[in-house]
Short mmCIF file of C-alpha atoms in Angstrom, two decimals:
data_model
loop_
_atom_site.label_atom_id
_atom_site.label_comp_id
_atom_site.label_asym_id
_atom_site.label_seq_id
_atom_site.Cartn_x
_atom_site.Cartn_y
_atom_site.Cartn_z
CA MET A 29 78.57 129.57 103.83
CA SER A 30 77.40 126.61 105.84
CA LEU A 31 79.99 126.47 108.60
CA LEU A 32 80.11 123.64 111.07
CA LYS A 33 79.92 125.26 114.52
CA PRO A 34 81.24 123.60 117.68
CA PHE A 35 79.16 125.18 120.43
CA SER A 36 75.80 125.83 118.86
CA LYS A 37 74.15 122.67 120.24
CA LEU A 38 73.89 121.09 123.68
CA PRO A 39 76.25 118.24 124.52
CA GLY A 40 74.97 114.73 125.18
CA LEU A 41 75.32 112.85 128.47
CA ASN A 42 78.35 110.57 128.68
CA SER A 43 78.82 110.53 124.95
CA ALA A 44 81.32 111.76 122.42
CA ASN A 45 80.70 112.56 118.74
CA VAL A 46 83.47 112.44 116.19
CA LEU A 47 83.39 113.35 112.50
CA LEU A 48 85.81 111.48 110.24
CA VAL A 49 86.48 113.21 106.93
CA GLU A 50 88.25 111.15 104.28
CA SER A 51 88.25 111.59 100.53
CA GLU A 52 88.67 107.87 99.76
CA GLU A 53 86.07 106.66 102.32
CA GLN A 54 88.06 103.51 103.14
CA PHE A 55 89.97 103.81 106.40
CA GLN A 56 87.19 105.76 108.08
CA GLN A 57 84.96 102.70 107.98
CA SER A 58 87.40 100.44 109.88
CA LEU A 59 88.13 103.23 112.39
CA ALA A 60 84.40 103.73 112.94
CA ASP A 61 83.79 100.03 113.56
CA ARG A 62 86.40 100.02 116.31
CA LEU A 63 85.46 103.38 117.81
CA VAL A 64 81.90 102.31 118.54
CA GLU A 65 83.19 99.31 120.51
CA GLU A 66 84.22 101.63 123.35
CA THR A 67 82.20 100.77 126.43
CA ALA A 68 83.05 103.47 128.99
CA PHE A 69 80.99 106.04 127.10
CA THR A 70 78.90 106.19 123.92
CA VAL A 71 80.78 107.08 120.79
CA ASN A 72 78.81 108.34 117.80
CA VAL A 73 80.71 108.43 114.55
CA ARG A 74 79.73 110.50 111.53
CA LEU A 75 81.46 109.73 108.23
CA ALA A 76 81.89 112.23 105.41
CA LYS A 77 83.84 112.45 102.17
CA SER A 78 84.38 116.21 102.42
CA LEU A 79 82.89 119.37 103.88
CA PRO A 80 80.45 121.13 103.65
CA LEU A 81 78.00 118.66 105.11
CA PRO A 82 74.51 118.48 103.62
CA LEU A 83 72.05 120.90 105.19
CA GLU A 84 69.32 118.27 105.46
CA ASN A 85 71.20 116.50 108.24
CA ASP A 86 71.66 119.67 110.30
CA GLU A 87 68.70 118.98 112.60
CA SER A 88 69.55 115.39 113.43
CA ARG A 89 73.29 115.93 113.73
CA PRO A 90 74.59 116.01 117.29
CA ARG A 91 77.26 118.41 118.47
CA ILE A 92 80.55 117.31 116.92
CA ASP A 93 83.33 117.19 119.52
CA LEU A 94 86.23 116.27 117.28
CA VAL A 95 86.82 116.54 113.53
CA VAL A 96 89.50 114.25 112.12
CA PHE A 97 90.84 114.71 108.59
CA ILE A 98 92.27 111.49 107.21
CA ILE A 99 94.81 112.16 104.46
CA ASN A 100 96.32 109.46 102.27
CA LEU A 101 99.84 110.59 101.44
CA THR A 102 99.97 108.62 98.18
CA SER A 103 97.18 110.72 96.67
CA GLU A 104 97.36 114.43 95.89
CA LEU A 105 93.57 114.54 95.61
CA SER A 106 93.30 113.47 99.25
CA LEU A 107 95.35 116.43 100.46
CA GLN A 108 93.58 118.92 98.23
CA SER A 109 90.16 117.70 99.33
CA ALA A 110 91.13 118.04 103.00
CA GLU A 111 92.50 121.56 102.45
CA ALA A 112 89.34 122.60 100.64
CA SER A 113 87.18 121.22 103.45
CA LEU A 114 89.00 123.27 106.10
CA LYS A 115 87.24 126.41 104.92
CA TYR A 116 83.90 125.08 106.11
CA LEU A 117 84.88 124.72 109.73
CA ASP A 118 84.13 127.45 112.21
CA HIS A 119 87.37 128.93 113.60
CA ARG A 120 86.55 127.83 117.14
CA TYR A 121 87.11 124.21 116.09
CA PHE A 122 90.80 124.93 115.74
CA LEU A 123 91.19 125.33 119.50
CA GLY A 124 91.89 121.65 119.99
CA LYS A 125 88.87 120.11 118.29
CA VAL A 126 90.52 119.29 114.94
CA SER A 127 93.09 116.60 114.32
CA PHE A 128 94.90 115.33 111.25
CA MET A 129 95.54 111.65 110.65
CA VAL A 130 97.91 110.61 107.90
CA THR A 131 98.19 107.15 106.29
CA ASN A 132 100.82 105.56 104.04
CA ALA A 133 103.65 107.76 105.27
CA ARG A 134 106.18 104.96 104.76
CA ASN A 135 105.02 104.19 101.24
CA ALA A 136 107.63 104.83 98.55
CA LYS A 137 104.99 106.40 96.32
CA ALA A 138 104.38 109.22 98.78
CA PRO A 139 106.64 112.18 97.93
CA GLY A 140 108.42 113.81 100.86
CA GLU A 141 107.06 117.23 99.92
CA ARG A 142 103.51 116.12 100.59
CA LEU A 143 104.29 115.06 104.17
CA ASP A 144 106.10 118.37 104.69
CA ALA A 145 103.06 120.20 103.40
CA VAL A 146 100.77 118.34 105.80
CA ARG A 147 103.17 119.05 108.67
CA LYS A 148 103.18 122.76 107.86
CA LEU A 149 99.40 122.76 107.61
CA ALA A 150 98.96 121.06 110.98
CA ALA A 151 101.56 123.30 112.62
CA SER A 152 99.99 126.48 111.32
CA LEU A 153 96.59 125.41 112.61
CA HIS A 154 97.96 124.21 115.98
CA CYS A 155 96.54 120.72 115.49
CA PRO A 156 97.99 117.34 116.39
CA LEU A 157 99.22 115.15 113.54
CA LEU A 158 98.81 111.41 113.96
CA PHE A 159 100.34 108.72 111.75
CA ALA A 160 98.30 105.58 111.14
CA GLU A 161 98.83 102.28 109.42
CA ASP A 162 95.70 101.35 107.56
CA GLN A 163 96.56 98.03 105.94
CA THR A 164 96.35 95.76 109.01
CA PRO A 165 93.69 95.42 111.72
CA ASP A 166 96.36 96.06 114.36
CA GLY A 167 97.19 99.37 112.78
CA ALA A 168 93.55 100.41 112.83
CA THR A 169 93.23 99.38 116.48
CA ASN A 170 96.29 101.42 117.42
CA ALA A 171 95.01 104.46 115.60
CA THR A 172 91.65 104.07 117.32
CA GLU A 173 93.22 104.04 120.77
CA ARG A 174 95.16 107.22 120.11
CA LEU A 175 92.11 108.87 118.65
CA LEU A 176 90.02 107.92 121.67
CA THR A 177 92.50 109.61 124.01
CA ILE A 178 92.09 112.90 122.16
CA LEU A 179 88.34 112.38 121.75
CA LYS A 180 87.76 111.87 125.47
CA VAL A 181 89.39 115.21 126.27
CA ALA A 182 87.65 117.03 123.42
CA ALA A 183 84.26 115.75 124.60
CA GLY A 184 84.95 116.95 128.13
CA LEU A 185 84.95 113.48 129.68
CA VAL A 186 88.37 113.86 131.32
CA PRO A 187 88.26 115.99 134.46
CA MET A 188 90.68 118.91 134.69
CA ALA A 189 91.66 118.69 131.00
CA THR A 190 90.22 120.68 128.11
CA ALA A 191 90.78 120.37 124.40
CA LEU A 192 92.69 123.64 124.25
CA TYR A 193 95.00 122.52 127.05
CA LEU A 194 95.68 119.19 125.38
CA SER A 195 96.31 120.80 122.02
CA ASN A 196 99.12 122.83 123.53
CA LEU A 197 100.83 119.59 124.39
CA THR A 198 100.07 117.63 121.24
CA ARG A 199 100.19 120.18 118.47
CA SER A 200 102.42 119.49 115.53
CA THR A 201 105.52 121.56 114.98
CA VAL A 202 107.76 121.94 111.99
CA VAL A 203 111.40 121.64 112.88
CA GLN A 204 113.49 124.30 111.18
CA ASP A 205 116.84 123.16 109.84
CA ILE A 206 118.60 126.01 111.63
CA ASP A 207 117.53 124.62 115.01
CA GLN A 208 119.12 121.23 114.35
CA PRO A 209 122.50 120.83 116.05
CA SER A 210 125.23 120.54 113.48
CA PHE A 211 127.82 117.84 113.84
CA ASP A 212 130.59 119.38 111.82
CA MET B 17 101.15 60.07 59.61
CA ASP B 18 102.84 62.69 57.49
CA GLU B 19 105.16 65.51 58.54
CA SER B 20 102.51 68.19 58.80
CA ALA B 21 100.35 66.03 61.05
CA LYS B 22 103.32 65.33 63.34
CA ARG B 23 104.15 69.02 63.55
CA LEU B 24 100.53 69.91 64.29
CA LEU B 25 100.41 67.36 67.09
CA GLN B 26 103.64 68.63 68.61
CA ARG B 27 102.36 72.18 68.47
CA LEU B 28 99.09 71.16 70.07
CA MET B 29 100.85 69.38 72.89
CA ARG B 30 102.86 72.52 73.58
CA ARG B 31 99.73 74.66 73.75
CA ILE B 32 97.44 72.40 75.76
CA PRO B 33 98.30 72.39 79.47
CA THR B 34 98.51 69.01 81.19
CA GLN B 35 95.50 69.68 83.43
CA THR B 36 93.08 70.07 80.54
CA LEU B 37 94.64 67.36 78.39
CA PRO B 38 92.71 64.32 79.72
CA GLY B 39 89.40 66.14 79.32
CA ALA B 40 90.22 67.25 75.78
CA LEU B 41 91.32 63.76 74.74
CA GLU B 42 88.10 62.28 76.09
CA LYS B 43 85.95 64.74 74.20
CA TRP B 44 87.95 64.05 71.07
CA ALA B 45 87.05 60.34 71.40
CA ARG B 46 89.66 59.12 68.94
CA LEU B 47 91.56 57.06 71.46
CA THR B 48 90.29 53.67 72.57
CA THR B 49 89.72 53.22 76.30
CA ASP B 50 92.87 51.10 76.57
CA GLN B 51 94.96 53.76 74.89
CA GLN B 52 93.45 56.47 77.07
CA LYS B 53 94.23 54.44 80.18
CA SER B 54 97.78 53.83 79.08
CA MET B 55 98.55 57.55 79.03
CA ASP B 56 100.25 58.46 82.27
CA PHE B 57 99.54 62.14 82.86
CA THR B 58 102.12 62.52 85.61
CA GLN B 59 104.96 62.19 83.12
CA SER B 60 106.69 65.16 81.54
CA LYS B 61 105.12 66.88 78.55
CA TRP B 62 107.82 65.60 76.23
CA ALA B 63 107.18 61.98 77.26
CA LEU B 64 103.43 62.50 76.83
CA THR B 65 103.98 63.92 73.35
CA GLU B 66 105.98 60.90 72.29
CA LYS B 67 103.33 58.55 73.68
CA LEU B 68 100.50 60.36 71.95
CA LEU B 69 102.47 60.47 68.70
CA ALA B 70 102.87 56.68 68.88
CA ILE B 71 99.14 56.17 69.58
CA CYS B 72 98.14 58.42 66.69
CA GLU B 73 100.44 56.52 64.36
CA GLU B 74 98.79 53.32 65.53
CA ASN B 75 95.33 54.71 64.86
CA GLU B 76 96.48 56.24 61.56
CA LEU B 77 95.00 59.64 62.31
CA SER B 78 95.15 62.38 59.71
CA VAL B 79 95.64 66.12 59.97
CA ARG B 80 91.92 66.78 59.82
CA GLN B 81 91.28 64.64 62.87
CA LEU B 82 94.05 66.35 64.79
CA ALA B 83 92.50 69.69 63.85
CA ASP B 84 89.40 68.46 65.69
CA LEU B 85 91.44 68.22 68.89
CA GLU B 86 92.72 71.75 68.43
CA MET B 87 89.18 73.01 67.90
CA ILE B 88 87.97 71.29 71.06
CA HIS B 89 90.76 72.90 73.04
CA ILE B 90 90.12 76.39 71.63
CA ILE B 91 86.36 76.19 72.19
CA ASP B 92 86.92 75.33 75.83
CA ASN B 93 89.59 78.02 76.29
CA PRO B 94 88.58 80.90 74.05
CA ASP B 95 90.32 83.58 76.06
CA LYS B 96 93.69 83.43 74.29
CA GLY B 97 94.88 85.27 71.23
CA MET B 98 93.50 88.49 69.80
CA TRP B 99 89.83 88.43 68.77
CA TYR B 100 88.26 91.04 66.49
CA ALA B 101 84.56 91.72 66.25
CA PHE B 102 82.72 92.39 62.99
CA GLN B 103 79.17 93.35 62.25
CA LEU B 104 77.07 92.39 59.24
CA VAL B 105 75.00 95.23 57.80
CA ASP B 106 72.01 95.63 55.50
CA PRO B 107 70.19 92.35 55.80
CA GLU B 108 68.28 90.92 52.90
CA ASP B 109 64.69 89.84 53.47
CA ASP B 110 65.55 86.30 54.42
CA ALA B 111 68.56 87.07 56.64
CA LYS B 112 66.61 86.37 59.81
CA SER B 113 65.61 82.91 58.72
CA VAL B 114 69.04 81.53 57.87
CA GLU B 115 69.35 78.29 59.76
CA LEU B 116 72.30 76.11 60.57
CA MET B 117 72.45 73.58 57.72
CA GLN B 118 71.82 76.23 55.10
CA PHE B 119 74.51 78.48 56.54
CA LYS B 120 77.02 75.62 56.71
CA GLU B 121 76.52 74.53 53.11
CA GLN B 122 76.51 78.03 51.72
CA PHE B 123 79.62 79.10 53.62
CA LYS B 124 81.60 76.02 52.60
CA SER B 125 80.66 76.29 48.96
CA HIS B 126 81.32 80.03 48.72
CA LEU B 127 84.70 79.82 50.43
CA LYS B 128 85.77 76.84 48.33
CA GLU B 129 84.86 78.80 45.20
CA LEU B 130 87.07 81.68 46.30
CA VAL B 131 90.06 79.68 47.56
CA ARG B 132 91.28 76.53 45.86
CA ASN B 133 92.76 74.58 48.73
CA VAL B 134 91.04 75.34 51.95
CA SER B 135 90.13 73.10 54.86
CA ILE B 136 86.97 74.08 56.75
CA LYS B 137 85.55 72.63 59.94
CA MET B 138 82.26 73.82 61.40
CA LYS B 139 80.85 72.98 64.79
CA LYS B 140 77.81 74.17 66.64
CA HIS B 141 78.35 74.98 70.28
CA THR B 142 75.66 74.60 72.92
CA ASP B 143 75.07 78.33 73.26
CA GLU B 144 73.92 79.03 69.69
CA ALA B 145 77.42 79.84 68.46
CA VAL B 146 78.79 78.36 65.24
CA TRP B 147 82.54 77.79 65.40
CA ILE B 148 84.44 77.65 62.11
CA ARG B 149 88.06 76.63 61.72
CA ILE B 150 89.72 77.55 58.43
CA ALA B 151 93.15 76.38 57.27
CA TRP B 152 94.17 78.40 54.25
CA GLY B 153 96.03 77.11 51.22
CA ASP B 154 96.25 78.36 47.64
CA THR B 155 96.47 77.00 44.10
CA PHE B 156 99.97 75.68 44.70
CA SER B 157 100.07 74.57 48.33
CA GLN B 158 98.11 72.49 50.77
CA PRO B 159 96.17 74.12 53.59
CA ASN B 160 98.43 75.35 56.34
CA HIS B 161 97.08 73.83 59.53
CA LEU B 162 99.62 75.55 61.73
CA LYS B 163 98.06 78.99 61.25
CA PRO B 164 94.31 78.45 61.28
CA THR B 165 91.68 81.14 61.50
CA TYR B 166 88.82 80.73 63.96
CA VAL B 167 85.47 82.40 63.34
CA VAL B 168 82.56 82.49 65.76
CA HIS B 169 79.15 83.51 64.46
CA TYR B 170 75.88 83.67 66.34
CA LEU B 171 73.09 82.73 63.95
CA GLN B 172 70.29 85.24 63.55
CA THR B 173 72.51 87.99 64.98
CA PRO B 174 74.76 90.20 62.86
CA TYR B 175 77.86 89.54 64.98
CA VAL B 176 81.00 87.68 63.95
CA PHE B 177 84.23 87.26 65.97
CA VAL B 178 87.49 86.32 64.24
CA THR B 179 90.99 85.45 65.37
CA GLY B 180 94.19 84.60 63.51
CA ILE B 181 93.43 86.20 60.16
CA THR B 182 95.82 88.09 57.87
CA SER B 183 94.90 91.10 55.76
CA LYS B 184 95.08 89.01 52.59
CA GLN B 185 92.57 86.50 53.88
CA LYS B 186 90.13 89.03 55.28
CA PRO B 187 88.35 89.97 52.04
CA LEU B 188 87.88 86.29 51.14
CA LEU B 189 86.38 85.51 54.52
CA SER B 190 84.20 88.62 54.40
CA GLN B 191 82.83 87.68 51.01
CA ALA B 192 81.99 84.14 52.09
CA LEU B 193 80.32 85.33 55.30
CA VAL B 194 78.27 88.01 53.59
CA LEU B 195 76.95 85.65 50.95
CA SER B 196 76.14 82.79 53.30
CA THR B 197 74.36 84.91 55.92
CA ARG B 198 72.29 86.87 53.36
CA TYR B 199 73.53 90.33 54.35
CA GLN B 200 74.94 92.91 51.99
CA ALA B 201 78.14 93.98 53.69
CA ILE B 202 80.34 93.46 56.69
CA LYS B 203 82.10 96.14 58.68
CA ASP B 204 84.61 96.34 61.47
CA ALA B 205 82.90 96.71 64.85
CA ASN B 206 85.93 98.51 66.35
CA LEU B 207 86.03 96.06 69.21
CA SER B 208 88.95 93.78 69.93
CA GLY B 209 90.39 92.01 72.92
CA ARG B 210 92.04 88.91 74.25
CA LYS B 211 89.00 87.44 75.94
CA LEU B 212 86.31 86.25 73.57
CA THR B 213 83.79 85.89 76.39
CA ALA B 214 84.34 89.53 77.40
CA ILE B 215 83.93 91.10 73.97
CA ARG B 216 81.00 88.85 73.16
CA ASP B 217 79.18 89.78 76.39
CA LEU B 218 79.89 93.46 75.78
CA LEU B 219 78.72 93.54 72.16
CA MET B 220 75.65 91.39 72.72
CA LYS B 221 74.86 93.10 76.05
CA LYS B 222 74.84 89.87 78.03
CA TYR B 223 75.31 91.54 81.40
CA GLN B 224 72.94 93.16 83.85
CA GLN B 225 71.62 96.46 82.48
CA VAL B 226 70.48 99.17 84.87
CA PHE B 227 67.84 101.56 83.56
CA PRO B 228 67.18 105.09 84.89
CA THR B 229 64.15 105.24 87.16
CA LYS B 230 62.51 108.16 88.86
CA TYR B 231 61.94 106.34 92.15
CA PRO B 232 64.74 103.85 92.53
CA ILE B 233 64.20 100.95 94.87
CA PRO B 234 67.12 101.04 97.31
CA PRO B 235 69.52 98.18 96.56
CA PRO B 236 69.57 95.27 99.00
CA GLU B 237 71.80 96.03 101.96
CA ASN B 238 75.23 95.15 100.64
CA ASN B 239 77.06 96.90 103.47
CA PRO B 240 76.08 94.94 106.56
CA ASN B 241 78.75 96.78 108.57
CA ILE B 242 76.79 100.04 108.47
CA SER B 243 74.00 98.52 110.52
CA ASN B 244 75.56 99.90 113.70
CA GLN B 245 73.31 102.76 114.75
CA HIS B 246 76.13 104.85 116.16
CA ILE B 247 77.82 105.16 112.77
CA GLU B 248 76.16 107.45 110.30
CA LYS B 249 77.17 108.58 106.86
CA GLU B 250 76.61 112.29 106.30
CA GLN B 251 76.58 112.24 102.53
CA ALA B 252 74.81 108.92 102.01
CA GLU B 253 72.35 110.34 99.49
CA LEU B 254 75.08 111.84 97.32
CA ALA B 255 76.95 108.57 97.41
CA ALA B 256 73.81 106.65 96.45
CA ASN B 257 73.21 109.03 93.51
CA ARG B 258 76.75 108.58 92.27
CA LEU B 259 76.43 104.81 92.55
CA GLN B 260 73.15 104.81 90.63
CA MET B 261 74.61 106.92 87.81
CA ALA B 262 77.69 104.73 87.62
CA ARG B 263 75.53 101.61 87.40
CA GLU B 264 73.32 103.21 84.74
CA ALA B 265 76.34 104.05 82.62
CA PHE B 266 78.22 100.77 82.95
CA GLY B 267 75.75 98.15 84.19
CA GLY B 268 75.20 96.34 87.46
CA GLY B 269 76.66 93.12 88.85
CA MET B 270 79.51 91.33 87.06
CA LEU B 271 80.80 93.21 84.05
CA PRO B 272 82.51 91.74 80.94
CA GLN B 273 86.27 91.68 81.51
CA LEU B 274 87.27 94.14 78.85
CA GLN B 275 90.98 94.83 79.10
CA SER B 276 91.78 97.84 76.99
CA ALA B 277 90.27 100.88 75.30
CA VAL B 278 92.04 103.10 72.78
CA TYR B 279 91.13 106.67 71.89
CA LYS B 280 92.81 108.23 68.90
CA LEU B 281 92.57 112.00 69.23
CA GLU B 282 92.73 114.29 66.23
CA THR B 283 91.55 117.46 67.88
CA LYS B 284 93.15 120.86 68.01
CA PHE B 285 95.45 121.51 70.92
CA ARG B 286 93.73 123.63 73.57
CA ASP B 287 95.74 125.08 76.42
CA HIS B 288 95.71 128.79 77.15
CA SER B 289 99.09 128.74 78.84
CA ASN B 290 100.83 127.33 75.77
CA LYS B 291 100.42 129.76 72.89
CA THR B 292 102.81 128.14 70.40
CA MET B 293 100.95 124.84 70.36
CA THR B 294 97.49 126.40 70.34
CA GLU B 295 98.30 128.56 67.33
CA ARG B 296 99.05 125.59 65.10
CA GLU B 297 96.45 124.86 62.47
CA GLU B 298 96.80 121.11 62.19
CA PRO B 299 95.14 118.91 64.77
CA PHE B 300 97.25 117.53 67.59
CA ARG B 301 97.41 113.79 67.17
CA CYS B 302 97.72 111.59 70.18
CA VAL B 303 96.60 108.16 71.31
CA VAL B 304 95.20 107.50 74.78
CA LYS B 305 95.11 103.88 75.90
CA PHE B 306 93.40 102.56 79.02
CA THR B 307 94.36 99.06 80.21
CA SER B 308 93.24 97.11 83.24
CA THR B 309 92.40 93.56 84.28
CA ASN B 310 88.75 94.62 84.30
CA LEU B 311 88.42 98.02 82.65
CA LEU B 312 84.65 98.47 82.97
CA GLU B 313 84.74 97.63 86.67
CA SER B 314 87.49 100.26 87.15
CA PHE B 315 85.48 102.91 85.32
CA ARG B 316 82.37 102.10 87.30
CA HIS B 317 84.31 102.38 90.56
CA CYS B 318 85.84 105.70 89.47
CA ALA B 319 82.37 107.08 88.85
CA SER B 320 80.78 105.73 92.04
CA SER B 321 83.61 106.91 94.30
CA GLY B 322 83.63 110.39 92.83
CA ILE B 323 87.05 110.31 91.15
CA ALA B 324 85.36 110.72 87.77
CA SER B 325 82.61 113.32 87.76
CA THR B 326 79.02 112.16 87.35
CA PRO B 327 76.99 112.11 85.13
CA VAL B 328 79.52 109.94 83.37
CA THR B 329 81.06 111.60 80.34
CA PRO B 330 79.82 110.18 77.03
CA LEU B 331 83.42 109.46 76.02
CA LEU B 332 83.54 106.70 78.64
CA SER B 333 79.93 105.60 78.69
CA CYS B 334 79.86 104.90 74.96
CA ILE B 335 82.15 101.91 75.49
CA PRO B 336 79.32 99.75 76.85
CA LEU B 337 76.63 101.70 75.01
CA LYS B 338 78.01 101.11 71.54
CA GLY B 339 80.05 98.02 72.33
CA ARG B 340 83.32 99.39 70.97
CA ASN B 341 86.77 99.95 72.38
CA TYR B 342 88.48 101.85 69.57
CA PHE B 343 87.47 105.46 69.00
CA VAL B 344 88.66 108.24 66.74
CA ILE B 345 87.76 111.63 68.15
CA THR B 346 87.67 114.67 65.87
CA ASP B 347 86.60 118.27 66.31
CA ASN B 348 83.20 118.29 64.58
CA GLY B 349 80.73 120.11 66.76
CA PRO B 350 80.15 119.71 70.52
CA GLY B 351 80.88 116.38 72.13
CA PRO B 352 82.91 113.59 70.62
CA SER B 353 81.96 112.40 67.19
CA SER B 354 83.51 109.01 66.84
CA GLN B 355 83.97 108.08 63.23
CA VAL B 356 84.84 104.72 61.83
CA CYS B 357 88.17 105.55 60.31
CA GLN B 358 89.28 102.06 59.33
CA PRO B 359 90.86 101.53 55.94
CA GLN B 360 88.61 98.98 54.31
CA VAL B 361 90.64 95.86 53.78
#
């Protein structure tokens, strides 16, 4: 099994590497264009449709600091592809170096069960769940800013903060109905 | 001007939109320059119809001349109405050398022999197509100009496209075509659609074909946004392979705007979880219809983005390969065997 390992390579100086995994290969392109505009440090973006990644690129690939799975809620294939790709990540990635980004959550075509399934998945893996709007350039810019915040910590560029520490604060939770206060 | 001519003119005015009307009238060249100038195209359609009716009365135009106007309009806007493609088979020795005048005379004489009262107009278009307009009548009535049949034939090719024909008229037209083009039979090409340009380009392969090569030259950079060196695609080679296979199956560049494909399935039901249906002996009949504004472009995108698995299944790739969009799939042997299951009319 060709697992992607987080600590098997040396980190680069003042740089952060992020892997965007998206089955449709649409939103990742606009996110990538905006991510590389960051000037404080170098951002290298790798784009993939699904894992596992081809072995030929293993040598030239830098150490990946953050893996983001982009899931389109209007497509079942998108969710299934992301779930299948999770198997190819080394378990140490799930200590704050994996994030889920979801698009089209407000779309009427997206069934509520799918969002619940993604929530449960993110909660069980202790990963943050971000919501993004992919139809407008503003939405992509917003998503990029939020992603950069998590990326900076995951790449070790923020002093006194580690990815594991941040993930404790940002991880997704599933609210149980029993915990909701009842108004009867 | 008699009743039928008036009705034809009114019908024409309803069909021709005001934007294309001045152009069509000029090409028709039956109005004098003064009359053309006196037509005010900013008026309502009804007012224009009355004006044109008056001018045609003045010029004493007959139904045949009005039919010319209709033909001009249809030739310039062929993408309306349902067109059906036919193919001539078994050429005689001199089929390849049939030229325009010979074809025209032969077709007119053969059709007039078969049908007593028929009005035929033939016109050669700039792109080697012969357009034929037929108004059918019979022994007791005059030709009906309100329901004409249009036929487009490309000389020296075995392809014929027809619109507006009834099942009674089809054998007469087939006979006339077969005799005048020196072939032995005509068969249904199983291709139909609303856009004549689309089905013609598909059948006659007038779009960019992509052939399999062992060492493909990488296509010119059509994604300038990837030039940033910090962005890298991990699976670029897989994506390029998929794109190449999609282009080989469906073609490169602009594709003919085919709008629908119909598969009639007569195969046995196969689903292990449903025993009652699988045990039945008779085939499970169902019809699958694909529609889109540009069906071939959608299929090509499905294949290149990985939604449809590559190499492209022969069920889909035989649409451009054989130039058909109606298939009957039965159970004979591996793979689909598409049979022509048309009742010969």
